[in-house]
mmCIF file of C-alpha atoms in Angstrom:
data_model
loop_
_atom_site.group_PDB
_atom_site.id
_atom_site.type_symbol
_atom_site.label_atom_id
_atom_site.label_comp_id
_atom_site.label_asym_id
_atom_site.label_seq_id
_atom_site.Cartn_x
_atom_site.Cartn_y
_atom_site.Cartn_z
ATOM 1 C CA MET Q 1 157.453 81.531 -28.829
ATOM 2 C CA ALA Q 2 159.131 82.420 -32.138
ATOM 3 C CA SER Q 3 162.654 82.515 -30.747
ATOM 4 C CA TYR Q 4 162.626 79.012 -29.158
ATOM 5 C CA THR Q 5 163.971 75.998 -31.000
ATOM 6 C CA LYS Q 6 161.562 73.153 -31.628
ATOM 7 C CA ALA Q 7 163.316 70.981 -29.088
ATOM 8 C CA ALA Q 8 163.197 73.632 -26.394
ATOM 9 C CA GLN Q 9 159.497 74.302 -27.050
ATOM 10 C CA GLN Q 10 158.719 70.570 -26.845
ATOM 11 C CA TRP Q 11 160.688 70.284 -23.606
ATOM 12 C CA ALA Q 12 158.880 73.254 -22.041
ATOM 13 C CA THR Q 13 155.470 71.938 -23.079
ATOM 14 C CA PHE Q 14 155.842 68.393 -21.814
ATOM 15 C CA ALA Q 15 158.045 68.902 -18.772
ATOM 16 C CA ARG Q 16 156.539 67.759 -15.524
ATOM 17 C CA ALA Q 17 156.123 70.511 -12.903
ATOM 18 C CA TRP Q 18 156.061 70.076 -9.121
ATOM 19 C CA TYR Q 19 153.310 71.859 -7.214
ATOM 20 C CA LEU Q 20 153.130 72.431 -3.457
ATOM 21 C CA ILE Q 21 149.878 72.681 -1.481
ATOM 22 C CA ASP Q 22 149.699 73.498 2.242
ATOM 23 C CA GLY Q 23 146.960 71.471 3.890
ATOM 24 C CA LYS Q 24 146.878 73.314 7.221
ATOM 25 C CA LEU Q 25 143.225 73.785 8.347
ATOM 26 C CA GLN Q 26 142.003 72.870 4.859
ATOM 27 C CA PRO Q 27 139.221 70.406 3.979
ATOM 28 C CA PRO Q 28 140.744 67.255 2.437
ATOM 29 C CA GLY Q 29 138.058 67.061 -0.258
ATOM 30 C CA LYS Q 30 138.977 70.439 -1.690
ATOM 31 C CA LEU Q 31 142.698 69.629 -1.500
ATOM 32 C CA ALA Q 32 141.953 66.426 -3.383
ATOM 33 C CA ALA Q 33 139.936 68.225 -6.072
ATOM 34 C CA MET Q 34 142.824 70.644 -6.732
ATOM 35 C CA SER Q 35 145.435 67.890 -6.773
ATOM 36 C CA VAL Q 36 143.441 65.580 -9.034
ATOM 37 C CA ILE Q 37 143.212 68.278 -11.718
ATOM 38 C CA ARG Q 38 146.957 68.721 -11.686
ATOM 39 C CA LEU Q 39 147.824 65.039 -11.442
ATOM 40 C CA GLN Q 40 145.807 64.323 -14.549
ATOM 41 C CA GLY Q 41 147.184 67.334 -16.406
ATOM 42 C CA LYS Q 42 143.768 68.894 -16.947
ATOM 43 C CA HIS Q 43 145.120 72.325 -16.064
ATOM 44 C CA LYS Q 44 147.109 72.317 -19.329
ATOM 45 C CA PRO Q 45 145.550 73.359 -22.651
ATOM 46 C CA MET Q 46 147.329 70.495 -24.451
ATOM 47 C CA TYR Q 47 145.811 67.805 -22.201
ATOM 48 C CA HIS Q 48 145.171 64.407 -23.671
ATOM 49 C CA ALA Q 49 144.455 61.291 -21.637
ATOM 50 C CA LEU Q 50 147.085 59.265 -23.438
ATOM 51 C CA SER Q 51 149.857 61.837 -23.506
ATOM 52 C CA ASP Q 52 150.952 61.353 -19.867
ATOM 53 C CA CYS Q 53 150.980 65.085 -19.145
ATOM 54 C CA GLY Q 54 150.290 64.932 -15.412
ATOM 55 C CA ASP Q 55 152.395 66.856 -12.901
ATOM 56 C CA HIS Q 56 153.689 66.104 -9.433
ATOM 57 C CA VAL Q 57 151.803 67.352 -6.395
ATOM 58 C CA VAL Q 58 153.294 67.659 -2.902
ATOM 59 C CA ILE Q 59 150.872 68.188 -0.005
ATOM 60 C CA ILE Q 60 152.316 69.191 3.374
ATOM 61 C CA ASN Q 61 150.711 69.445 6.849
ATOM 62 C CA THR Q 62 148.251 66.644 6.157
ATOM 63 C CA ARG Q 63 148.143 66.035 9.898
ATOM 64 C CA HIS Q 64 146.430 69.442 10.324
ATOM 65 C CA ILE Q 65 143.597 69.089 7.846
ATOM 66 C CA ALA Q 66 140.143 70.199 8.969
ATOM 67 C CA PHE Q 67 136.886 68.451 8.176
ATOM 68 C CA SER Q 68 133.707 70.520 8.041
ATOM 69 C CA GLY Q 69 130.757 69.382 10.121
ATOM 70 C CA ASN Q 70 131.072 66.312 12.308
ATOM 71 C CA LYS Q 71 132.812 64.228 9.655
ATOM 72 C CA TRP Q 72 135.675 63.304 11.969
ATOM 73 C CA GLU Q 73 133.168 61.262 13.974
ATOM 74 C CA GLN Q 74 130.648 60.353 11.279
ATOM 75 C CA LYS Q 75 132.801 59.441 8.271
ATOM 76 C CA VAL Q 76 133.624 55.729 8.174
ATOM 77 C CA TYR Q 77 136.329 54.155 6.032
ATOM 78 C CA SER Q 78 135.591 50.499 5.310
ATOM 79 C CA SER Q 79 137.665 47.767 3.767
ATOM 80 C CA HIS Q 80 137.027 44.073 3.306
ATOM 81 C CA SER Q 81 139.802 41.527 3.068
ATOM 82 C CA GLY Q 82 137.612 39.133 1.074
ATOM 83 C CA TYR Q 83 137.442 36.549 3.854
ATOM 84 C CA PRO Q 84 134.290 36.070 5.925
ATOM 85 C CA GLY Q 85 134.305 38.395 8.908
ATOM 86 C CA GLY Q 86 136.946 40.485 7.227
ATOM 87 C CA LEU Q 87 135.076 43.793 7.239
ATOM 88 C CA LYS Q 88 137.068 46.512 8.922
ATOM 89 C CA GLN Q 89 135.301 49.807 9.570
ATOM 90 C CA VAL Q 90 137.278 52.671 10.996
ATOM 91 C CA THR Q 91 136.148 56.232 11.720
ATOM 92 C CA ALA Q 92 138.068 59.121 10.167
ATOM 93 C CA THR Q 93 139.462 60.033 13.600
ATOM 94 C CA GLN Q 94 140.912 56.589 14.211
ATOM 95 C CA LEU Q 95 142.339 56.361 10.698
ATOM 96 C CA HIS Q 96 143.904 59.820 10.961
ATOM 97 C CA LEU Q 97 145.547 59.000 14.287
ATOM 98 C CA LYS Q 98 146.939 55.786 12.836
ATOM 99 C CA ASP Q 99 148.182 57.329 9.582
ATOM 100 C CA PRO Q 100 147.999 61.127 9.164
ATOM 101 C CA THR Q 101 148.280 60.977 5.364
ATOM 102 C CA ALA Q 102 145.646 58.293 4.800
ATOM 103 C CA VAL Q 103 142.589 60.562 4.680
ATOM 104 C CA VAL Q 104 144.007 62.793 1.943
ATOM 105 C CA LYS Q 105 145.454 59.807 0.085
ATOM 106 C CA LEU Q 106 142.129 57.993 -0.021
ATOM 107 C CA ALA Q 107 140.306 61.150 -1.023
ATOM 108 C CA ILE Q 108 142.615 61.665 -4.007
ATOM 109 C CA TYR Q 109 142.631 57.976 -4.961
ATOM 110 C CA ARG Q 110 138.847 57.906 -5.070
ATOM 111 C CA MET Q 111 138.628 61.122 -7.093
ATOM 112 C CA LEU Q 112 141.025 60.047 -9.833
ATOM 113 C CA PRO Q 113 139.561 58.328 -12.939
ATOM 114 C CA LYS Q 114 139.216 54.608 -12.364
ATOM 115 C CA ASN Q 115 141.664 53.402 -14.988
ATOM 116 C CA LEU Q 116 145.181 52.056 -15.150
ATOM 117 C CA HIS Q 117 146.685 55.566 -15.124
ATOM 118 C CA ARG Q 118 145.440 56.029 -11.554
ATOM 119 C CA ARG Q 119 148.331 54.123 -9.979
ATOM 120 C CA THR Q 120 150.929 56.120 -11.931
ATOM 121 C CA MET Q 121 149.253 59.362 -10.882
ATOM 122 C CA MET Q 122 149.266 58.217 -7.252
ATOM 123 C CA GLN Q 123 152.996 57.623 -7.569
ATOM 124 C CA ARG Q 124 153.354 61.267 -8.584
ATOM 125 C CA LEU Q 125 151.540 62.389 -5.440
ATOM 126 C CA HIS Q 126 153.688 63.075 -2.355
ATOM 127 C CA LEU Q 127 152.114 63.526 1.064
ATOM 128 C CA PHE Q 128 153.852 64.706 4.211
ATOM 129 C CA PRO Q 129 152.187 64.943 7.624
ATOM 130 C CA GLU Q 130 154.232 67.993 8.749
ATOM 131 C CA ASP Q 131 156.063 70.634 6.729
ATOM 132 C CA VAL Q 132 159.299 68.643 6.716
ATOM 133 C CA ILE Q 133 160.112 67.798 3.102
ATOM 134 C CA PRO Q 134 163.124 65.920 1.759
ATOM 135 C CA GLU Q 135 165.799 68.117 0.178
ATOM 136 C CA ASP Q 136 165.440 66.805 -3.378
ATOM 137 C CA ILE Q 137 161.662 67.326 -3.494
ATOM 138 C CA ARG Q 138 162.070 70.813 -2.072
ATOM 139 C CA ASN Q 139 164.497 71.695 -4.861
ATOM 140 C CA ASN Q 140 162.044 70.523 -7.505
ATOM 141 C CA LEU Q 141 159.099 72.606 -6.384
ATOM 142 C CA VAL Q 142 157.939 75.183 -8.897
ATOM 143 C CA GLU Q 143 154.829 76.823 -7.500
ATOM 144 C CA GLU Q 144 152.812 76.903 -4.309
ATOM 145 C CA LEU Q 145 149.074 76.830 -4.973
ATOM 146 C CA ALA Q 146 146.620 78.991 -3.055
ATOM 147 C CA GLN Q 147 144.744 77.296 -0.225
ATOM 148 C CA PRO Q 148 141.139 76.461 -1.103
ATOM 149 C CA ARG Q 149 139.632 77.672 2.177
ATOM 150 C CA ARG Q 150 140.029 81.084 3.788
ATOM 151 C CA ILE Q 151 141.191 80.471 7.365
ATOM 152 C CA PRO Q 152 139.302 82.610 9.930
ATOM 153 C CA LYS Q 153 141.318 84.527 12.522
ATOM 154 C CA ARG Q 154 141.237 83.385 16.128
ATOM 155 C CA LEU Q 155 140.303 85.911 18.794
ATOM 156 C CA ASP Q 156 143.862 86.186 20.095
ATOM 157 C CA GLU Q 157 145.172 86.810 16.561
ATOM 158 C CA TYR Q 158 143.349 90.124 16.304
ATOM 159 C CA THR Q 159 145.437 93.192 17.186
ATOM 160 C CA GLN Q 160 144.281 95.405 20.055
ATOM 161 C CA GLU Q 161 143.546 98.218 17.525
ATOM 162 C CA GLU Q 162 141.170 95.998 15.588
ATOM 163 C CA ILE Q 163 139.443 94.921 18.799
ATOM 164 C CA ASP Q 164 139.069 98.567 19.876
ATOM 165 C CA ALA Q 165 137.859 99.659 16.440
ATOM 166 C CA PHE Q 166 134.993 97.151 16.628
ATOM 167 C CA PRO Q 167 132.057 98.953 18.301
ATOM 168 C CA MET Q 168 130.312 97.606 21.372
ATOM 169 C CA LEU Q 169 126.888 96.442 20.249
ATOM 170 C CA TRP Q 170 125.194 96.673 23.624
ATOM 171 C CA THR Q 171 125.951 98.240 26.974
ATOM 172 C CA PRO Q 172 125.258 96.306 30.156
ATOM 173 C CA GLU E 1 124.246 94.227 43.922
ATOM 174 C CA ARG E 2 121.648 94.574 41.224
ATOM 175 C CA PRO E 3 119.804 97.859 40.954
ATOM 176 C CA GLY E 4 116.230 97.382 42.129
ATOM 177 C CA SER E 5 113.263 98.192 40.018
ATOM 178 C CA GLY E 6 113.391 101.863 40.885
ATOM 179 C CA SER E 7 112.906 103.745 44.094
ATOM 180 C CA GLY E 8 109.464 104.246 45.529
ATOM 181 C CA VAL E 9 109.018 107.725 44.080
ATOM 182 C CA ARG E 10 109.480 106.750 40.460
ATOM 183 C CA ARG E 11 107.725 103.420 40.441
ATOM 184 C CA GLY E 12 104.304 104.903 39.963
ATOM 185 C CA ALA E 13 105.267 106.753 36.804
ATOM 186 C CA CYS E 14 106.357 103.754 34.756
ATOM 187 C CA GLN E 15 104.285 100.995 36.306
ATOM 188 C CA GLY E 16 103.648 97.835 34.404
ATOM 189 C CA ARG E 17 105.517 98.621 31.202
ATOM 190 C CA PHE E 18 108.859 96.982 31.974
ATOM 191 C CA PRO E 19 109.918 93.545 33.241
ATOM 192 C CA ARG E 20 110.405 93.622 36.973
ATOM 193 C CA TRP E 21 114.122 93.186 36.938
ATOM 194 C CA ARG E 22 114.888 95.988 34.448
ATOM 195 C CA PRO E 23 114.959 99.591 35.645
ATOM 196 C CA PRO E 24 112.817 101.895 33.474
ATOM 197 C CA ALA E 25 114.666 104.034 30.997
ATOM 198 C CA CYS E 26 113.739 107.253 32.849
ATOM 199 C CA CYS E 27 115.764 106.062 35.809
ATOM 200 C CA ALA E 28 118.753 105.012 33.726
ATOM 201 C CA ALA E 29 118.976 108.166 31.607
ATOM 202 C CA ALA E 30 120.000 110.476 34.417
ATOM 203 C CA GLY E 31 122.730 112.333 32.589
ATOM 204 C CA ALA E 32 126.218 111.304 33.591
ATOM 205 C CA GLY E 33 126.245 107.777 34.947
ATOM 206 C CA TRP E 34 125.972 107.107 38.626
ATOM 207 C CA SER E 35 128.399 104.750 40.220
ATOM 208 C CA LEU E 36 126.754 101.610 41.489
ATOM 209 C CA GLY E 37 127.272 102.408 45.114
ATOM 210 C CA SER E 38 124.967 105.411 44.990
ATOM 211 C CA TRP E 39 122.166 103.849 42.893
ATOM 212 C CA GLY E 40 120.069 102.200 45.518
ATOM 213 C CA TRP E 41 120.169 104.857 48.203
ATOM 214 C CA GLY E 42 119.706 107.996 46.131
ATOM 215 C CA ALA E 43 116.073 108.723 46.936
ATOM 216 C CA ALA E 44 114.427 108.121 50.267
ATOM 217 C CA GLY E 45 113.051 104.582 50.015
ATOM 218 C CA PRO E 46 111.921 102.801 53.195
ATOM 219 C CA GLY E 47 113.924 99.587 52.821
ATOM 220 C CA LEU E 48 116.921 100.933 51.030
ATOM 221 C CA ARG E 49 119.110 102.337 53.778
ATOM 222 C CA PRO E 50 122.419 100.505 54.314
ATOM 223 C CA ALA E 51 122.638 98.345 57.396
ATOM 224 C CA ARG E 52 125.277 100.496 59.059
ATOM 225 C CA SER E 53 125.002 104.229 58.546
ATOM 226 C CA GLY E 54 128.284 105.462 57.267
ATOM 227 C CA ARG E 55 129.430 108.072 54.886
ATOM 228 C CA ILE E 56 127.905 107.575 51.453
ATOM 229 C CA GLU E 57 129.534 109.162 48.492
ATOM 230 C CA GLY E 58 128.378 109.382 44.949
ATOM 231 C CA LYS E 59 130.893 109.540 42.144
ATOM 232 C CA ILE E 60 130.054 110.922 38.747
ATOM 233 C CA ILE E 61 131.741 108.702 36.189
ATOM 234 C CA GLU E 62 132.061 109.526 32.521
ATOM 235 C CA ASP E 63 129.668 107.685 30.230
ATOM 236 C CA VAL E 64 131.431 105.318 27.868
ATOM 237 C CA LYS E 65 131.118 106.981 24.468
ATOM 238 C CA THR E 66 129.624 104.314 22.251
ATOM 239 C CA PRO E 67 129.101 105.334 18.606
ATOM 240 C CA THR E 68 125.454 105.662 17.611
ATOM 241 C CA PRO E 69 124.155 102.600 15.772
ATOM 242 C CA PRO E 70 123.040 103.162 12.155
ATOM 243 C CA ASN E 71 119.474 102.027 12.940
ATOM 244 C CA PRO E 72 118.603 103.263 16.462
ATOM 245 C CA SER E 73 114.991 102.147 16.143
ATOM 246 C CA GLY E 74 115.903 98.447 16.241
ATOM 247 C CA GLN E 75 114.729 96.184 19.021
ATOM 248 C CA CYS E 76 117.911 94.172 19.513
ATOM 249 C CA PRO E 77 121.598 95.110 19.101
ATOM 250 C CA ILE E 78 121.871 93.133 15.870
ATOM 251 C CA CYS E 79 118.968 94.968 14.222
ATOM 252 C CA ARG E 80 120.266 98.303 15.493
ATOM 253 C CA TRP E 81 123.625 97.748 13.821
ATOM 254 C CA ASN E 82 122.087 96.266 10.622
ATOM 255 C CA LEU E 83 123.848 92.943 11.056
ATOM 256 C CA LYS E 84 120.774 90.748 10.770
ATOM 257 C CA HIS E 85 121.848 88.159 8.178
ATOM 258 C CA LYS E 86 125.484 89.132 7.950
ATOM 259 C CA TYR E 87 127.449 87.278 10.608
ATOM 260 C CA ASN E 88 128.809 83.760 10.842
ATOM 261 C CA TYR E 89 130.912 81.614 13.145
ATOM 262 C CA GLU E 90 134.104 83.382 11.975
ATOM 263 C CA ASP E 91 133.064 86.848 13.238
ATOM 264 C CA VAL E 92 134.641 86.318 16.612
ATOM 265 C CA LEU E 93 134.808 90.030 17.479
ATOM 266 C CA LEU E 94 131.019 90.164 17.381
ATOM 267 C CA LEU E 95 130.404 86.842 19.096
ATOM 268 C CA SER E 96 132.838 87.581 21.926
ATOM 269 C CA GLN E 97 130.596 90.459 23.054
ATOM 270 C CA PHE E 98 127.827 88.022 23.951
ATOM 271 C CA ILE E 99 129.788 85.381 25.868
ATOM 272 C CA ARG E 100 131.033 84.982 29.420
ATOM 273 C CA SER E 101 134.706 84.518 30.179
ATOM 274 C CA ASP E 102 134.286 80.748 30.481
ATOM 275 C CA GLY E 103 132.633 80.530 27.065
ATOM 276 C CA GLY E 104 128.957 80.329 27.950
ATOM 277 C CA MET E 105 126.341 82.646 26.446
ATOM 278 C CA LEU E 106 125.040 85.647 28.354
ATOM 279 C CA PRO E 107 121.297 85.552 29.068
ATOM 280 C CA ARG E 108 118.938 87.241 26.635
ATOM 281 C CA ARG E 109 117.528 89.560 29.251
ATOM 282 C CA ILE E 110 120.987 91.050 29.787
ATOM 283 C CA THR E 111 122.113 91.402 26.192
ATOM 284 C CA GLY E 112 118.739 92.470 24.809
ATOM 285 C CA LEU E 113 118.790 90.194 21.755
ATOM 286 C CA CYS E 114 115.567 88.968 20.201
ATOM 287 C CA LEU E 115 114.919 85.230 20.471
ATOM 288 C CA GLU E 116 115.885 84.202 16.938
ATOM 289 C CA GLU E 117 119.092 86.258 16.984
ATOM 290 C CA HIS E 118 120.000 84.894 20.412
ATOM 291 C CA LYS E 119 119.639 81.347 19.068
ATOM 292 C CA LYS E 120 121.702 82.187 15.982
ATOM 293 C CA VAL E 121 124.451 83.762 18.075
ATOM 294 C CA ALA E 122 124.413 80.750 20.411
ATOM 295 C CA VAL E 123 124.826 78.403 17.449
ATOM 296 C CA CYS E 124 127.665 80.521 16.005
ATOM 297 C CA VAL E 125 129.390 80.625 19.393
ATOM 298 C CA GLN E 126 129.200 76.834 19.667
ATOM 299 C CA MET E 127 130.678 76.459 16.182
ATOM 300 C CA ALA E 128 133.428 78.959 16.990
ATOM 301 C CA HIS E 129 134.319 77.050 20.175
ATOM 302 C CA ARG E 130 134.518 73.776 18.283
ATOM 303 C CA ALA E 131 136.648 75.415 15.568
ATOM 304 C CA GLY E 132 139.064 76.647 18.232
ATOM 305 C CA LEU E 133 138.523 80.340 17.485
ATOM 306 C CA LEU E 134 137.944 81.268 21.146
ATOM 307 C CA PRO E 135 140.985 79.809 22.897
ATOM 308 C CA ASN E 136 140.829 82.036 25.989
ATOM 309 C CA HIS E 137 137.158 81.445 26.815
ATOM 310 C CA ARG E 138 137.629 77.979 28.260
ATOM 311 C CA PRO E 139 135.889 76.643 31.389
ATOM 312 C CA LEU E 140 138.127 76.528 34.464
ATOM 313 C CA LEU E 141 139.704 73.119 34.860
ATOM 314 C CA PRO E 142 141.193 72.092 38.197
ATOM 315 C CA GLU E 143 144.901 71.226 38.476
ATOM 316 C CA GLY E 144 146.958 70.953 35.341
ATOM 317 C CA HIS E 145 144.466 68.594 33.753
ATOM 318 C CA VAL E 146 145.635 67.378 30.339
ATOM 319 C CA SER E 147 142.813 66.154 28.123
ATOM 320 C CA LYS E 148 143.329 62.840 26.348
ATOM 321 C CA LYS E 149 141.023 63.707 23.456
ATOM 322 C CA PRO E 150 142.731 63.930 20.057
ATOM 323 C CA LYS E 151 142.985 67.562 18.921
ATOM 324 C CA LEU E 152 141.506 67.578 15.436
ATOM 325 C CA ASN E 153 140.766 70.697 13.418
ATOM 326 C CA ARG E 154 137.149 71.188 12.431
ATOM 327 C CA TYR E 155 134.761 73.962 11.372
ATOM 328 C CA LEU E 156 131.000 74.404 10.882
ATOM 329 C CA THR E 157 130.257 71.555 13.312
ATOM 330 C CA ARG E 158 126.557 71.348 14.032
ATOM 331 C CA TRP E 159 126.619 68.808 16.847
ATOM 332 C CA SER E 160 128.848 68.312 19.853
ATOM 333 C CA VAL E 161 131.838 66.065 19.310
ATOM 334 C CA LYS E 162 130.986 63.631 22.078
ATOM 335 C CA SER E 163 127.382 63.125 21.018
ATOM 336 C CA VAL E 164 127.885 62.071 17.389
ATOM 337 C CA LYS E 165 127.886 58.425 16.313
ATOM 338 C CA PRO E 166 129.614 57.121 13.163
ATOM 339 C CA ILE E 167 127.422 56.521 10.130
ATOM 340 C CA TRP E 168 128.281 52.882 9.527
ATOM 341 C CA LYS E 169 126.055 52.499 6.455
ATOM 342 C CA ARG E 170 125.508 55.555 4.289
ATOM 343 C CA GLY E 171 123.241 53.808 1.801
ATOM 344 C CA PRO E 172 123.120 53.911 -2.019
ATOM 345 C CA LYS E 173 123.401 57.178 -3.936
ATOM 346 C CA TRP E 174 119.683 57.680 -4.366
ATOM 347 C CA CYS E 175 119.016 57.571 -0.618
ATOM 348 C CA ARG E 176 122.331 58.636 0.820
ATOM 349 C CA VAL E 177 122.630 59.618 4.499
ATOM 350 C CA PRO E 178 124.234 63.069 4.248
ATOM 351 C CA PHE E 179 126.846 64.628 6.514
ATOM 352 C CA ARG E 180 125.218 67.671 8.124
ATOM 353 C CA VAL E 181 127.378 70.788 8.000
ATOM 354 C CA GLY E 182 126.620 74.260 9.355
ATOM 355 C CA HIS E 183 123.202 75.015 10.843
ATOM 356 C CA PRO E 184 119.779 75.610 9.262
ATOM 357 C CA LEU E 185 119.292 78.803 11.295
ATOM 358 C CA LEU E 186 122.099 80.387 9.260
ATOM 359 C CA MET E 187 120.522 79.533 5.897
ATOM 360 C CA ASP E 188 119.184 83.066 5.506
ATOM 361 C CA ASN E 189 122.608 84.680 5.640
ATOM 362 C CA ILE E 190 123.570 86.879 2.708
ATOM 363 C CA ASN E 191 125.821 84.969 0.350
ATOM 364 C CA TYR E 192 127.913 87.160 -1.903
ATOM 365 C CA GLY E 193 129.360 84.270 -3.896
ATOM 366 C CA GLN E 194 127.486 82.392 -6.612
ATOM 367 C CA LYS E 195 127.574 79.020 -4.896
ATOM 368 C CA PRO E 196 124.713 78.426 -2.447
ATOM 369 C CA VAL E 197 125.389 77.365 1.137
ATOM 370 C CA TYR E 198 125.319 73.562 1.283
ATOM 371 C CA LEU E 199 124.151 72.106 4.565
ATOM 372 C CA ASN E 200 124.266 68.462 3.426
ATOM 373 C CA HIS E 201 127.560 67.075 2.224
#
């Protein structure tokens, strides 16, 4: 720190970083919790609510998120237009098929603090249904964050040696 | 053909201590294994001769060398291998030993599991199927039938996908209708992390 000029130190402290999160087979709630921390800037020791220190977050593969339990069928997203008979209730499955980024977007929107900064932070969030990212965003990315959930291996992903090393528990 | 409950000579020795379908251990532990063709007609039983008298051959096959389990005095395979509260839906290598090729569970009398472990394994197998961890254990579908259901990723699903209804009104915070995740039978599993296992989300 001693060798940097004041201007360079200020630039390094307040520069906005771009983080990448892969949402494949991940629960959207946990993705949202990680992204909300970084969008607000709470992962930085010099956080202050007024100092606009949030970073950008890019989430890819939102089409392949995984809900635990039966939430795909049970979770209902409701909205009301304000007019009588204007209640629209959609299950998570239907919403996801219509818009593959909507589930993650709503999760993050509802987790952010309910103030005027929320809209700016949502503008700094970038969601992509597959892993196709525009060139300029890809050049900005600084770090890929670890996935929140450990993905279990499928049976055909185990090598034959691992399958043979596992003992037979019972003989017919 | 299934081996009968022992030839006439040996039935008297072990009478009444085994279920009718299972041959007593004294019959099974006859040194090197017998091939199935020679099982039924080894000793002279009255009804056991083949319909046409031909040449009968017995083959001595090598026993499959299974490693000895760490706790041989257990009643079911899970207790014998000390896996009682240690498996989950992700341990596909273990679960695949108790399922048929079309994904269904093998009966308890074949595998030898105790009732509670059989139920736990059944629940874990269902969750593994719904998570897509057993892709080759599918039921046979005729033709090249393409399913129109949307393929969504899920894990720890307690109920079948078709049977669940949406929760239209979840209620206020103090009496919220929770989303059920996992299964209560697996609550006793050893948890090495500090966070407890949440069944209600």
